[in-house]
PDB file of C-alpha atoms in Angstrom:
ATOM      1  CA  MET A   1     256.060 -62.423  96.562  1.00 49.00           C
ATOM      2  CA  ARG A   2     254.185 -59.139  96.204  1.00 39.00           C
ATOM      3  CA  GLY A   3     251.256 -58.767  93.812  1.00 45.00           C
ATOM      4  CA  LYS A   4     249.128 -61.876  94.354  1.00 49.00           C
ATOM      5  CA  PRO A   5     245.598 -62.002  92.888  1.00 49.00           C
ATOM      6  CA  LYS A   6     243.210 -60.073  95.108  1.00 47.00           C
ATOM      7  CA  GLY A   7     240.044 -62.177  95.193  1.00 44.00           C
ATOM      8  CA  GLY A   8     237.864 -60.780  92.401  1.00 44.00           C
ATOM      9  CA  GLY A   9     239.360 -57.256  92.481  1.00 51.00           C
ATOM     10  CA  ARG A  10     242.359 -56.166  90.459  1.00 60.00           C
ATOM     11  CA  MET A  11     244.586 -59.027  89.365  1.00 80.00           C
ATOM     12  CA  GLU A  12     248.129 -57.657  89.293  1.00 89.00           C
ATOM     13  CA  LEU A  13     251.367 -59.162  88.074  1.00 92.00           C
ATOM     14  CA  PRO A  14     253.820 -59.338  90.985  1.00 92.00           C
ATOM     15  CA  ILE A  15     255.918 -56.208  91.211  1.00 92.00           C
ATOM     16  CA  GLU A  16     259.081 -58.247  90.612  1.00 92.00           C
ATOM     17  CA  ILE A  17     257.748 -59.238  87.174  1.00 94.00           C
ATOM     18  CA  ARG A  18     256.685 -55.698  86.322  1.00 93.00           C
ATOM     19  CA  GLU A  19     260.094 -54.349  87.272  1.00 92.00           C
ATOM     20  CA  THR A  20     261.821 -56.977  85.114  1.00 94.00           C
ATOM     21  CA  ILE A  21     259.626 -56.059  82.133  1.00 95.00           C
ATOM     22  CA  ASP A  22     260.521 -52.395  82.633  1.00 93.00           C
ATOM     23  CA  GLY A  23     264.193 -53.322  82.586  1.00 93.00           C
ATOM     24  CA  LEU A  24     263.903 -55.471  79.475  1.00 94.00           C
ATOM     25  CA  THR A  25     262.100 -52.756  77.499  1.00 94.00           C
ATOM     26  CA  GLU A  26     264.487 -49.988  78.541  1.00 93.00           C
ATOM     27  CA  GLY A  27     266.331 -48.678  75.488  1.00 91.00           C
ATOM     28  CA  VAL A  28     263.992 -50.336  72.954  1.00 93.00           C
ATOM     29  CA  PRO A  29     262.634 -47.705  70.515  1.00 94.00           C
ATOM     30  CA  LEU A  30     259.109 -46.687  71.520  1.00 93.00           C
ATOM     31  CA  ARG A  31     257.923 -46.670  67.906  1.00 94.00           C
ATOM     32  CA  ALA A  32     259.015 -50.278  67.386  1.00 94.00           C
ATOM     33  CA  LEU A  33     257.232 -51.386  70.557  1.00 94.00           C
ATOM     34  CA  SER A  34     254.132 -49.380  69.617  1.00 93.00           C
ATOM     35  CA  ASP A  35     253.937 -50.938  66.142  1.00 92.00           C
ATOM     36  CA  ALA A  36     254.361 -54.431  67.592  1.00 92.00           C
ATOM     37  CA  ALA A  37     251.716 -53.756  70.253  1.00 90.00           C
ATOM     38  CA  GLU A  38     249.235 -52.586  67.609  1.00 89.00           C
ATOM     39  CA  ARG A  39     249.793 -55.760  65.580  1.00 85.00           C
ATOM     40  CA  LEU A  40     249.229 -57.898  68.665  1.00 84.00           C
ATOM     41  CA  SER A  41     246.050 -56.041  69.618  1.00 78.00           C
ATOM     42  CA  SER A  42     244.744 -56.331  66.068  1.00 76.00           C
ATOM     43  CA  GLU A  43     245.303 -60.094  66.101  1.00 74.00           C
ATOM     44  CA  TYR A  44     243.491 -60.539  69.413  1.00 66.00           C
ATOM     45  CA  ARG A  45     240.579 -58.292  68.382  1.00 61.00           C
ATOM     46  CA  GLY A  46     240.081 -59.864  64.970  1.00 59.00           C
ATOM     47  CA  GLY A  47     240.816 -63.480  65.823  1.00 56.00           C
ATOM     48  CA  VAL A  48     244.105 -65.238  65.200  1.00 54.00           C
ATOM     49  CA  SER A  49     244.538 -66.990  61.881  1.00 49.00           C
ATOM     50  CA  HIS A  50     244.915 -70.736  62.352  1.00 51.00           C
ATOM     51  CA  GLY A  51     248.556 -71.679  62.693  1.00 54.00           C
ATOM     52  CA  SER A  52     249.734 -68.068  62.536  1.00 62.00           C
ATOM     53  CA  ARG A  53     252.746 -67.041  64.585  1.00 67.00           C
ATOM     54  CA  ILE A  54     251.940 -63.888  66.515  1.00 73.00           C
ATOM     55  CA  ALA A  55     255.029 -62.913  68.504  1.00 80.00           C
ATOM     56  CA  THR A  56     258.258 -64.156  66.959  1.00 83.00           C
ATOM     57  CA  THR A  57     260.816 -61.362  67.380  1.00 91.00           C
ATOM     58  CA  ARG A  58     262.295 -60.005  70.592  1.00 94.00           C
ATOM     59  CA  THR A  59     260.479 -56.696  70.045  1.00 94.00           C
ATOM     60  CA  ASP A  60     257.175 -58.521  69.522  1.00 94.00           C
ATOM     61  CA  VAL A  61     257.657 -60.407  72.752  1.00 95.00           C
ATOM     62  CA  LEU A  62     258.586 -57.307  74.755  1.00 96.00           C
ATOM     63  CA  ALA A  63     255.458 -55.585  73.452  1.00 95.00           C
ATOM     64  CA  TYR A  64     253.485 -58.685  74.451  1.00 95.00           C
ATOM     65  CA  CYS A  65     254.986 -58.600  77.958  1.00 95.00           C
ATOM     66  CA  THR A  66     253.932 -54.961  78.311  1.00 95.00           C
ATOM     67  CA  VAL A  67     250.389 -54.992  76.894  1.00 92.00           C
ATOM     68  CA  ARG A  68     249.204 -58.621  76.882  1.00 93.00           C
ATOM     69  CA  MET A  69     250.938 -60.449  79.729  1.00 95.00           C
ATOM     70  CA  PRO A  70     249.224 -58.391  82.488  1.00 95.00           C
ATOM     71  CA  ALA A  71     245.809 -58.959  80.882  1.00 94.00           C
ATOM     72  CA  THR A  72     246.468 -62.678  80.420  1.00 95.00           C
ATOM     73  CA  PHE A  73     247.572 -62.986  84.032  1.00 97.00           C
ATOM     74  CA  ALA A  74     244.436 -61.168  85.190  1.00 96.00           C
ATOM     75  CA  ALA A  75     242.076 -63.300  83.093  1.00 96.00           C
ATOM     76  CA  VAL A  76     243.690 -66.618  84.025  1.00 97.00           C
ATOM     77  CA  SER A  77     243.802 -65.613  87.696  1.00 97.00           C
ATOM     78  CA  ARG A  78     240.088 -64.810  87.719  1.00 96.00           C
ATOM     79  CA  ALA A  79     239.218 -67.972  85.769  1.00 97.00           C
ATOM     80  CA  LEU A  80     241.235 -70.106  88.191  1.00 97.00           C
ATOM     81  CA  GLU A  81     239.740 -68.327  91.186  1.00 96.00           C
ATOM     82  CA  LEU A  82     236.213 -69.127  89.993  1.00 96.00           C
ATOM     83  CA  SER A  83     237.216 -72.678  89.007  1.00 97.00           C
ATOM     84  CA  LEU A  84     238.762 -73.506  92.375  1.00 97.00           C
ATOM     85  CA  GLU A  85     235.553 -72.429  94.137  1.00 95.00           C
ATOM     86  CA  GLY A  86     233.806 -75.388  92.518  1.00 94.00           C
ATOM     87  CA  PHE A  87     236.667 -77.892  92.798  1.00 96.00           C
ATOM     88  CA  GLY A  88     237.119 -80.238  95.734  1.00 94.00           C
ATOM     89  CA  GLY A  89     240.678 -81.443  95.153  1.00 95.00           C
ATOM     90  CA  SER A  90     244.227 -80.155  95.593  1.00 96.00           C
ATOM     91  CA  ILE A  91     246.783 -79.254  92.924  1.00 98.00           C
ATOM     92  CA  GLY A  92     250.431 -80.284  93.144  1.00 97.00           C
ATOM     93  CA  SER A  93     251.517 -80.110  89.505  1.00 97.00           C
ATOM     94  CA  VAL A  94     250.668 -77.834  86.569  1.00 98.00           C
ATOM     95  CA  LEU A  95     251.030 -78.255  82.811  1.00 98.00           C
ATOM     96  CA  ASP A  96     250.680 -74.909  81.014  1.00 98.00           C
ATOM     97  CA  LEU A  97     250.228 -75.477  77.283  1.00 96.00           C
ATOM     98  CA  GLY A  98     250.956 -72.577  74.962  1.00 94.00           C
ATOM     99  CA  ALA A  99     252.494 -70.936  78.003  1.00 96.00           C
ATOM    100  CA  GLY A 100     253.711 -67.785  76.279  1.00 94.00           C
ATOM    101  CA  THR A 101     255.822 -65.902  78.801  1.00 96.00           C
ATOM    102  CA  GLY A 102     254.395 -67.806  81.762  1.00 96.00           C
ATOM    103  CA  ALA A 103     251.484 -65.640  82.930  1.00 97.00           C
ATOM    104  CA  GLY A 104     249.170 -68.621  83.357  1.00 97.00           C
ATOM    105  CA  ALA A 105     251.804 -70.730  85.096  1.00 97.00           C
ATOM    106  CA  LEU A 106     252.464 -67.897  87.526  1.00 97.00           C
ATOM    107  CA  ALA A 107     248.758 -67.451  88.279  1.00 97.00           C
ATOM    108  CA  SER A 108     248.422 -71.205  88.824  1.00 97.00           C
ATOM    109  CA  VAL A 109     251.239 -71.303  91.365  1.00 96.00           C
ATOM    110  CA  LEU A 110     249.917 -68.288  93.266  1.00 95.00           C
ATOM    111  CA  LEU A 111     246.373 -69.639  93.482  1.00 96.00           C
ATOM    112  CA  THR A 112     246.952 -73.388  93.942  1.00 96.00           C
ATOM    113  CA  GLY A 113     250.322 -73.575  95.692  1.00 94.00           C
ATOM    114  CA  ALA A 114     251.494 -76.108  93.079  1.00 95.00           C
ATOM    115  CA  ARG A 115     255.172 -76.995  93.432  1.00 92.00           C
ATOM    116  CA  SER A 116     255.832 -78.537  90.027  1.00 95.00           C
ATOM    117  CA  VAL A 117     255.245 -76.603  86.790  1.00 97.00           C
ATOM    118  CA  CYS A 118     255.880 -77.493  83.153  1.00 97.00           C
ATOM    119  CA  CYS A 119     255.485 -74.793  80.502  1.00 97.00           C
ATOM    120  CA  VAL A 120     255.155 -75.828  76.859  1.00 96.00           C
ATOM    121  CA  GLU A 121     255.654 -73.084  74.267  1.00 95.00           C
ATOM    122  CA  ARG A 122     256.509 -73.149  70.542  1.00 92.00           C
ATOM    123  CA  GLU A 123     258.087 -69.684  70.172  1.00 93.00           C
ATOM    124  CA  PRO A 124     261.755 -69.532  71.255  1.00 95.00           C
ATOM    125  CA  GLU A 125     261.626 -65.796  72.044  1.00 95.00           C
ATOM    126  CA  MET A 126     258.546 -66.301  74.236  1.00 95.00           C
ATOM    127  CA  MET A 127     260.302 -69.050  76.156  1.00 96.00           C
ATOM    128  CA  ALA A 128     263.452 -66.971  76.558  1.00 96.00           C
ATOM    129  CA  ALA A 129     261.482 -64.063  78.010  1.00 96.00           C
ATOM    130  CA  GLY A 130     259.447 -66.370  80.237  1.00 96.00           C
ATOM    131  CA  LYS A 131     262.592 -67.875  81.713  1.00 95.00           C
ATOM    132  CA  GLN A 132     263.942 -64.409  82.483  1.00 94.00           C
ATOM    133  CA  LEU A 133     260.693 -63.259  84.081  1.00 95.00           C
ATOM    134  CA  LEU A 134     259.967 -66.310  86.232  1.00 94.00           C
ATOM    135  CA  GLU A 135     263.514 -67.253  87.179  1.00 86.00           C
ATOM    136  CA  GLY A 136     263.699 -67.488  90.951  1.00 85.00           C
ATOM    137  CA  ILE A 137     259.994 -66.686  91.346  1.00 89.00           C
ATOM    138  CA  VAL A 138     258.324 -69.958  90.307  1.00 89.00           C
ATOM    139  CA  PRO A 139     260.175 -72.934  91.857  1.00 83.00           C
ATOM    140  CA  ASP A 140     260.695 -76.208  89.992  1.00 87.00           C
ATOM    141  CA  ILE A 141     259.601 -74.795  86.641  1.00 95.00           C
ATOM    142  CA  VAL A 142     260.547 -76.620  83.426  1.00 96.00           C
ATOM    143  CA  TRP A 143     260.274 -75.117  79.943  1.00 97.00           C
ATOM    144  CA  LYS A 144     259.773 -77.340  76.901  1.00 96.00           C
ATOM    145  CA  ALA A 145     259.529 -76.467  73.213  1.00 95.00           C
ATOM    146  CA  GLY A 146     256.299 -77.834  71.813  1.00 93.00           C
ATOM    147  CA  ASP A 147     253.018 -77.243  70.040  1.00 90.00           C
ATOM    148  CA  LEU A 148     249.415 -78.155  70.787  1.00 90.00           C
ATOM    149  CA  LEU A 149     249.468 -80.409  67.737  1.00 89.00           C
ATOM    150  CA  ASP A 150     252.610 -82.348  68.739  1.00 85.00           C
ATOM    151  CA  GLY A 151     250.809 -85.324  70.253  1.00 81.00           C
ATOM    152  CA  ALA A 152     250.066 -86.613  73.739  1.00 83.00           C
ATOM    153  CA  PHE A 153     250.815 -84.293  76.655  1.00 93.00           C
ATOM    154  CA  GLU A 154     252.481 -85.271  79.915  1.00 92.00           C
ATOM    155  CA  PRO A 155     249.807 -85.598  82.619  1.00 96.00           C
ATOM    156  CA  ALA A 156     249.506 -83.121  85.497  1.00 98.00           C
ATOM    157  CA  ASP A 157     247.011 -82.373  88.248  1.00 98.00           C
ATOM    158  CA  LEU A 158     246.052 -79.110  86.534  1.00 98.00           C
ATOM    159  CA  VAL A 159     246.229 -78.699  82.772  1.00 98.00           C
ATOM    160  CA  LEU A 160     245.920 -75.073  81.684  1.00 98.00           C
ATOM    161  CA  CYS A 161     245.362 -73.964  78.104  1.00 97.00           C
ATOM    162  CA  SER A 162     244.881 -70.202  77.768  1.00 95.00           C
ATOM    163  CA  TYR A 163     244.445 -68.135  74.610  1.00 92.00           C
ATOM    164  CA  CYS A 164     245.533 -71.091  72.458  1.00 89.00           C
ATOM    165  CA  LEU A 165     242.494 -72.839  70.964  1.00 86.00           C
ATOM    166  CA  ASN A 166     241.897 -69.805  68.770  1.00 79.00           C
ATOM    167  CA  GLU A 167     245.165 -70.707  67.024  1.00 81.00           C
ATOM    168  CA  VAL A 168     244.035 -74.267  66.259  1.00 86.00           C
ATOM    169  CA  SER A 169     242.045 -75.073  63.131  1.00 85.00           C
ATOM    170  CA  GLU A 170     238.530 -76.457  63.510  1.00 85.00           C
ATOM    171  CA  SER A 171     239.657 -79.767  62.014  1.00 87.00           C
ATOM    172  CA  ASN A 172     242.308 -80.194  64.731  1.00 91.00           C
ATOM    173  CA  ARG A 173     240.490 -78.669  67.700  1.00 91.00           C
ATOM    174  CA  MET A 174     238.653 -81.799  68.851  1.00 92.00           C
ATOM    175  CA  ALA A 175     241.837 -83.874  68.729  1.00 93.00           C
ATOM    176  CA  VAL A 176     243.566 -81.260  70.895  1.00 93.00           C
ATOM    177  CA  LEU A 177     240.660 -81.317  73.371  1.00 94.00           C
ATOM    178  CA  ASP A 178     240.924 -85.110  73.556  1.00 94.00           C
ATOM    179  CA  ARG A 179     244.587 -84.818  74.534  1.00 94.00           C
ATOM    180  CA  LEU A 180     243.875 -82.027  77.025  1.00 95.00           C
ATOM    181  CA  ALA A 181     241.233 -84.175  78.729  1.00 95.00           C
ATOM    182  CA  ALA A 182     243.538 -87.203  78.809  1.00 95.00           C
ATOM    183  CA  ALA A 183     246.372 -85.204  80.416  1.00 96.00           C
ATOM    184  CA  ALA A 184     244.247 -83.538  83.130  1.00 97.00           C
ATOM    185  CA  GLY A 185     244.653 -85.740  86.193  1.00 97.00           C
ATOM    186  CA  LYS A 186     242.410 -83.584  88.386  1.00 98.00           C
ATOM    187  CA  LEU A 187     241.394 -80.363  86.641  1.00 98.00           C
ATOM    188  CA  LEU A 188     241.362 -78.862  83.142  1.00 98.00           C
ATOM    189  CA  VAL A 189     240.968 -75.095  82.686  1.00 98.00           C
ATOM    190  CA  ILE A 190     240.629 -73.474  79.256  1.00 98.00           C
ATOM    191  CA  VAL A 191     240.627 -69.676  78.859  1.00 97.00           C
ATOM    192  CA  GLU A 192     239.876 -67.778  75.641  1.00 94.00           C
ATOM    193  CA  PRO A 193     239.073 -64.183  74.603  1.00 92.00           C
ATOM    194  CA  GLY A 194     235.611 -62.979  75.639  1.00 92.00           C
ATOM    195  CA  THR A 195     234.171 -62.810  72.125  1.00 90.00           C
ATOM    196  CA  PRO A 196     231.133 -64.507  70.548  1.00 90.00           C
ATOM    197  CA  ARG A 197     233.476 -66.426  68.261  1.00 89.00           C
ATOM    198  CA  SER A 198     235.552 -67.811  71.132  1.00 90.00           C
ATOM    199  CA  PHE A 199     232.424 -68.632  73.123  1.00 91.00           C
ATOM    200  CA  GLY A 200     231.244 -70.717  70.180  1.00 90.00           C
ATOM    201  CA  TRP A 201     234.408 -72.785  70.482  1.00 89.00           C
ATOM    202  CA  MET A 202     233.923 -73.090  74.229  1.00 92.00           C
ATOM    203  CA  ARG A 203     230.408 -74.401  73.706  1.00 91.00           C
ATOM    204  CA  GLU A 204     231.861 -77.110  71.478  1.00 91.00           C
ATOM    205  CA  ALA A 205     234.562 -77.839  74.053  1.00 93.00           C
ATOM    206  CA  ARG A 206     231.916 -78.097  76.769  1.00 94.00           C
ATOM    207  CA  GLN A 207     230.041 -80.828  74.938  1.00 92.00           C
ATOM    208  CA  ALA A 208     233.253 -82.654  74.030  1.00 92.00           C
ATOM    209  CA  LEU A 209     234.449 -82.753  77.638  1.00 95.00           C
ATOM    210  CA  LEU A 210     231.059 -83.990  78.848  1.00 94.00           C
ATOM    211  CA  ALA A 211     231.256 -86.701  76.195  1.00 92.00           C
ATOM    212  CA  HIS A 212     234.639 -87.673  77.689  1.00 91.00           C
ATOM    213  CA  GLY A 213     232.875 -88.291  80.999  1.00 93.00           C
ATOM    214  CA  MET A 214     234.306 -85.188  82.660  1.00 96.00           C
ATOM    215  CA  SER A 215     232.228 -83.164  85.116  1.00 95.00           C
ATOM    216  CA  LEU A 216     231.839 -79.402  84.822  1.00 95.00           C
ATOM    217  CA  VAL A 217     233.348 -77.310  87.598  1.00 96.00           C
ATOM    218  CA  ALA A 218     232.820 -73.764  86.278  1.00 95.00           C
ATOM    219  CA  PRO A 219     231.393 -71.486  85.093  1.00 95.00           C
ATOM    220  CA  CYS A 220     228.260 -73.525  84.293  1.00 92.00           C
ATOM    221  CA  PRO A 221     225.914 -74.378  87.201  1.00 90.00           C
ATOM    222  CA  ASN A 222     224.005 -77.012  85.231  1.00 76.00           C
ATOM    223  CA  ARG A 223     225.305 -80.158  83.584  1.00 72.00           C
ATOM    224  CA  ALA A 224     222.982 -80.222  80.596  1.00 77.00           C
ATOM    225  CA  SER A 225     223.400 -78.243  77.382  1.00 81.00           C
ATOM    226  CA  CYS A 226     224.155 -74.526  77.421  1.00 86.00           C
ATOM    227  CA  GLU A 227     220.897 -72.586  77.758  1.00 79.00           C
ATOM    228  CA  LEU A 228     222.111 -69.211  76.508  1.00 83.00           C
ATOM    229  CA  PRO A 229     220.221 -67.928  73.451  1.00 79.00           C
ATOM    230  CA  GLY A 230     222.184 -67.979  70.218  1.00 75.00           C
ATOM    231  CA  SER A 231     222.590 -64.192  70.089  1.00 78.00           C
ATOM    232  CA  ASP A 232     224.224 -64.063  73.542  1.00 84.00           C
ATOM    233  CA  TRP A 233     227.548 -65.292  74.859  1.00 88.00           C
ATOM    234  CA  CYS A 234     228.999 -66.058  78.278  1.00 90.00           C
ATOM    235  CA  HIS A 235     232.018 -63.919  79.148  1.00 93.00           C
ATOM    236  CA  PHE A 236     233.610 -62.392  82.205  1.00 95.00           C
ATOM    237  CA  SER A 237     236.015 -59.589  83.054  1.00 94.00           C
ATOM    238  CA  ALA A 238     239.213 -59.041  85.031  1.00 94.00           C
ATOM    239  CA  ARG A 239     240.784 -55.664  85.777  1.00 92.00           C
ATOM    240  CA  THR A 240     244.497 -54.916  85.826  1.00 91.00           C
ATOM    241  CA  SER A 241     246.505 -51.717  86.164  1.00 90.00           C
ATOM    242  CA  ARG A 242     248.360 -50.195  83.232  1.00 90.00           C
ATOM    243  CA  THR A 243     251.947 -49.055  83.561  1.00 90.00           C
ATOM    244  CA  LYS A 244     253.090 -45.776  82.028  1.00 90.00           C
ATOM    245  CA  LEU A 245     254.584 -47.666  79.064  1.00 91.00           C
ATOM    246  CA  HIS A 246     251.410 -49.732  78.688  1.00 91.00           C
ATOM    247  CA  LYS A 247     249.342 -46.555  78.387  1.00 91.00           C
ATOM    248  CA  LEU A 248     251.769 -45.113  75.845  1.00 89.00           C
ATOM    249  CA  LEU A 249     251.714 -48.225  73.662  1.00 88.00           C
ATOM    250  CA  LYS A 250     247.910 -48.510  73.783  1.00 86.00           C
ATOM    251  CA  GLY A 251     247.300 -44.766  73.404  1.00 85.00           C
ATOM    252  CA  ALA A 252     245.197 -44.999  76.573  1.00 85.00           C
ATOM    253  CA  GLU A 253     244.460 -42.477  79.309  1.00 86.00           C
ATOM    254  CA  VAL A 254     242.714 -44.583  81.973  1.00 89.00           C
ATOM    255  CA  PRO A 255     245.105 -46.278  84.416  1.00 89.00           C
ATOM    256  CA  TYR A 256     243.501 -49.716  84.176  1.00 90.00           C
ATOM    257  CA  GLU A 257     242.311 -52.252  81.631  1.00 90.00           C
ATOM    258  CA  ASP A 258     239.353 -54.645  81.754  1.00 92.00           C
ATOM    259  CA  GLU A 259     240.167 -57.917  80.027  1.00 93.00           C
ATOM    260  CA  LYS A 260     237.109 -59.811  78.799  1.00 94.00           C
ATOM    261  CA  PHE A 261     237.433 -63.580  78.632  1.00 95.00           C
ATOM    262  CA  CYS A 262     235.468 -66.816  78.606  1.00 95.00           C
ATOM    263  CA  PHE A 263     236.563 -70.011  80.305  1.00 97.00           C
ATOM    264  CA  LEU A 264     235.687 -73.610  81.044  1.00 97.00           C
ATOM    265  CA  ALA A 265     236.810 -75.872  83.892  1.00 98.00           C
ATOM    266  CA  ALA A 266     236.172 -79.602  84.186  1.00 97.00           C
ATOM    267  CA  THR A 267     237.396 -82.534  86.245  1.00 97.00           C
ATOM    268  CA  PRO A 268     237.576 -86.279  85.508  1.00 97.00           C
ATOM    269  CA  ILE A 269     236.723 -86.959  89.175  1.00 96.00           C
ATOM    270  CA  ARG A 270     232.983 -86.460  89.597  1.00 94.00           C
ATOM    271  CA  GLU A 271     233.141 -86.246  93.385  1.00 95.00           C
ATOM    272  CA  TRP A 272     235.349 -83.150  93.145  1.00 95.00           C
ATOM    273  CA  ALA A 273     232.931 -81.171  90.969  1.00 95.00           C
ATOM    274  CA  ALA A 274     230.822 -78.782  93.048  1.00 93.00           C
ATOM    275  CA  PRO A 275     229.549 -76.130  90.631  1.00 92.00           C
ATOM    276  CA  CYS A 276     227.629 -73.175  92.009  1.00 93.00           C
ATOM    277  CA  LYS A 277     223.829 -72.951  92.027  1.00 91.00           C
ATOM    278  CA  ALA A 278     223.805 -69.837  89.832  1.00 93.00           C
ATOM    279  CA  ARG A 279     226.358 -67.471  88.296  1.00 95.00           C
ATOM    280  CA  VAL A 280     226.127 -63.750  87.547  1.00 95.00           C
ATOM    281  CA  LEU A 281     226.542 -63.272  83.796  1.00 92.00           C
ATOM    282  CA  ARG A 282     226.281 -59.484  83.505  1.00 91.00           C
ATOM    283  CA  HIS A 283     226.978 -56.491  85.698  1.00 91.00           C
ATOM    284  CA  PRO A 284     224.005 -56.204  88.115  1.00 92.00           C
ATOM    285  CA  LEU A 285     221.503 -53.421  87.416  1.00 94.00           C
ATOM    286  CA  VAL A 286     221.205 -51.478  90.672  1.00 93.00           C
ATOM    287  CA  GLU A 287     218.109 -49.309  91.155  1.00 92.00           C
ATOM    288  CA  SER A 288     216.388 -47.795  94.159  1.00 91.00           C
ATOM    289  CA  GLY A 289     215.276 -50.657  96.414  1.00 91.00           C
ATOM    290  CA  LYS A 290     215.989 -53.406  93.890  1.00 94.00           C
ATOM    291  CA  ILE A 291     218.756 -55.132  91.936  1.00 95.00           C
ATOM    292  CA  THR A 292     218.303 -57.048  88.699  1.00 96.00           C
ATOM    293  CA  LEU A 293     220.623 -59.991  88.071  1.00 95.00           C
ATOM    294  CA  ARG A 294     221.091 -61.901  84.845  1.00 93.00           C
ATOM    295  CA  LEU A 295     221.980 -65.415  85.890  1.00 93.00           C
ATOM    296  CA  CYS A 296     222.864 -68.803  84.543  1.00 91.00           C
ATOM    297  CA  SER A 297     221.268 -71.197  87.023  1.00 89.00           C
ATOM    298  CA  GLU A 298     220.640 -74.916  87.471  1.00 84.00           C
ATOM    299  CA  THR A 299     217.368 -74.486  85.608  1.00 83.00           C
ATOM    300  CA  GLY A 300     218.759 -72.375  82.768  1.00 84.00           C
ATOM    301  CA  TYR A 301     219.160 -68.738  81.828  1.00 86.00           C
ATOM    302  CA  GLU A 302     217.115 -66.305  83.917  1.00 89.00           C
ATOM    303  CA  THR A 303     216.658 -62.716  85.031  1.00 92.00           C
ATOM    304  CA  ARG A 304     216.153 -62.406  88.791  1.00 93.00           C
ATOM    305  CA  LEU A 305     214.847 -59.347  90.615  1.00 94.00           C
ATOM    306  CA  VAL A 306     216.052 -59.037  94.218  1.00 94.00           C
ATOM    307  CA  SER A 307     214.172 -56.513  96.345  1.00 93.00           C
ATOM    308  CA  LYS A 308     215.509 -54.727  99.394  1.00 91.00           C
ATOM    309  CA  ARG A 309     213.196 -56.775 101.609  1.00 91.00           C
ATOM    310  CA  GLU A 310     214.848 -60.067 100.648  1.00 92.00           C
ATOM    311  CA  PRO A 311     217.744 -61.614 102.642  1.00 91.00           C
ATOM    312  CA  ALA A 312     219.671 -62.015  99.355  1.00 91.00           C
ATOM    313  CA  PHE A 313     219.702 -58.247  98.727  1.00 92.00           C
ATOM    314  CA  LYS A 314     222.980 -57.647 100.571  1.00 91.00           C
ATOM    315  CA  LYS A 315     224.750 -60.315  98.539  1.00 92.00           C
ATOM    316  CA  ALA A 316     223.183 -59.055  95.314  1.00 92.00           C
ATOM    317  CA  ARG A 317     224.425 -55.537  96.056  1.00 90.00           C
ATOM    318  CA  LYS A 318     227.996 -56.815  96.310  1.00 91.00           C
ATOM    319  CA  ALA A 319     227.759 -59.195  93.349  1.00 92.00           C
ATOM    320  CA  LYS A 320     230.118 -58.814  90.401  1.00 91.00           C
ATOM    321  CA  ILE A 321     230.078 -60.407  86.985  1.00 93.00           C
ATOM    322  CA  GLY A 322     231.266 -63.998  87.322  1.00 93.00           C
ATOM    323  CA  ASP A 323     230.342 -64.367  91.009  1.00 94.00           C
ATOM    324  CA  SER A 324     228.316 -67.300  92.215  1.00 93.00           C
ATOM    325  CA  PHE A 325     224.842 -66.547  93.559  1.00 90.00           C
ATOM    326  CA  GLY A 326     222.720 -68.912  95.647  1.00 73.00           C
ATOM    327  CA  ASN A 327     219.097 -69.837  95.110  1.00 51.00           C
ATOM    328  CA  ARG A 328     216.282 -67.799  96.585  1.00 40.00           C
TER     329      ARG A 328
END
């Protein structure tokens, strides 16, 4: 399969998927797709209303496939890449909750080699498109109609929940997290938009999972409470290319998009949690003879200056937001 994630660089949907999306959108009026894309973007920028249904029509879903599926794939790929660095187990089965058109399931298979995948999605048109896109590409995939509020989930080695908690009301969110934790046999990964609001939810999720006895895998190096000041938030970025249609629908000129996201990974098996010593939280500031890194480390939130004379300078020069970074 062409188009696998490229290790911290651009995270591209496989070309087979992109070609299928092009075929599905052929003949659909551009204005209808553009209007649907604008509605989707507005929802993601402003925060989804609890219980709202975002993409229900075929046109909505095709717009989603064009403008949101590549970004979702990129974000989930990067989140999984960083999670697997701190995870000591193997993944044979995946449960993708709120699977949409299958971007997260696809990323999971490419990065873990899992051979059994179950996608749970409430929107019939999303499921229909997902089946078309992943048919013959993801082996042993099962699609099930369902909602995050339906009850207990079938267990799997990896439970993935991406861009879904923002659709769950605060009163139901903890119950959903309980069921996510119970279903995750080896690893739970949650991905949300990279906004202060979403990070607030992730902070709550972090404490809830620790209370469940789970061990943090990523992105946090420490196992105590989050040390970020209240005015700041932890978020990362993944880059993906835009197709010609993508640029038209977004009114964009640049050929790529940077998707900002936040994520959390935890395991119920303490021995398999090997979080990094420190993680780069912002793009490094590179100046003559020195690089300034903003890090979350085992001891908390810190700013570290790395001079050209230090052995760590070479690594600091190559560091990107989200990368792990060792101690001095």
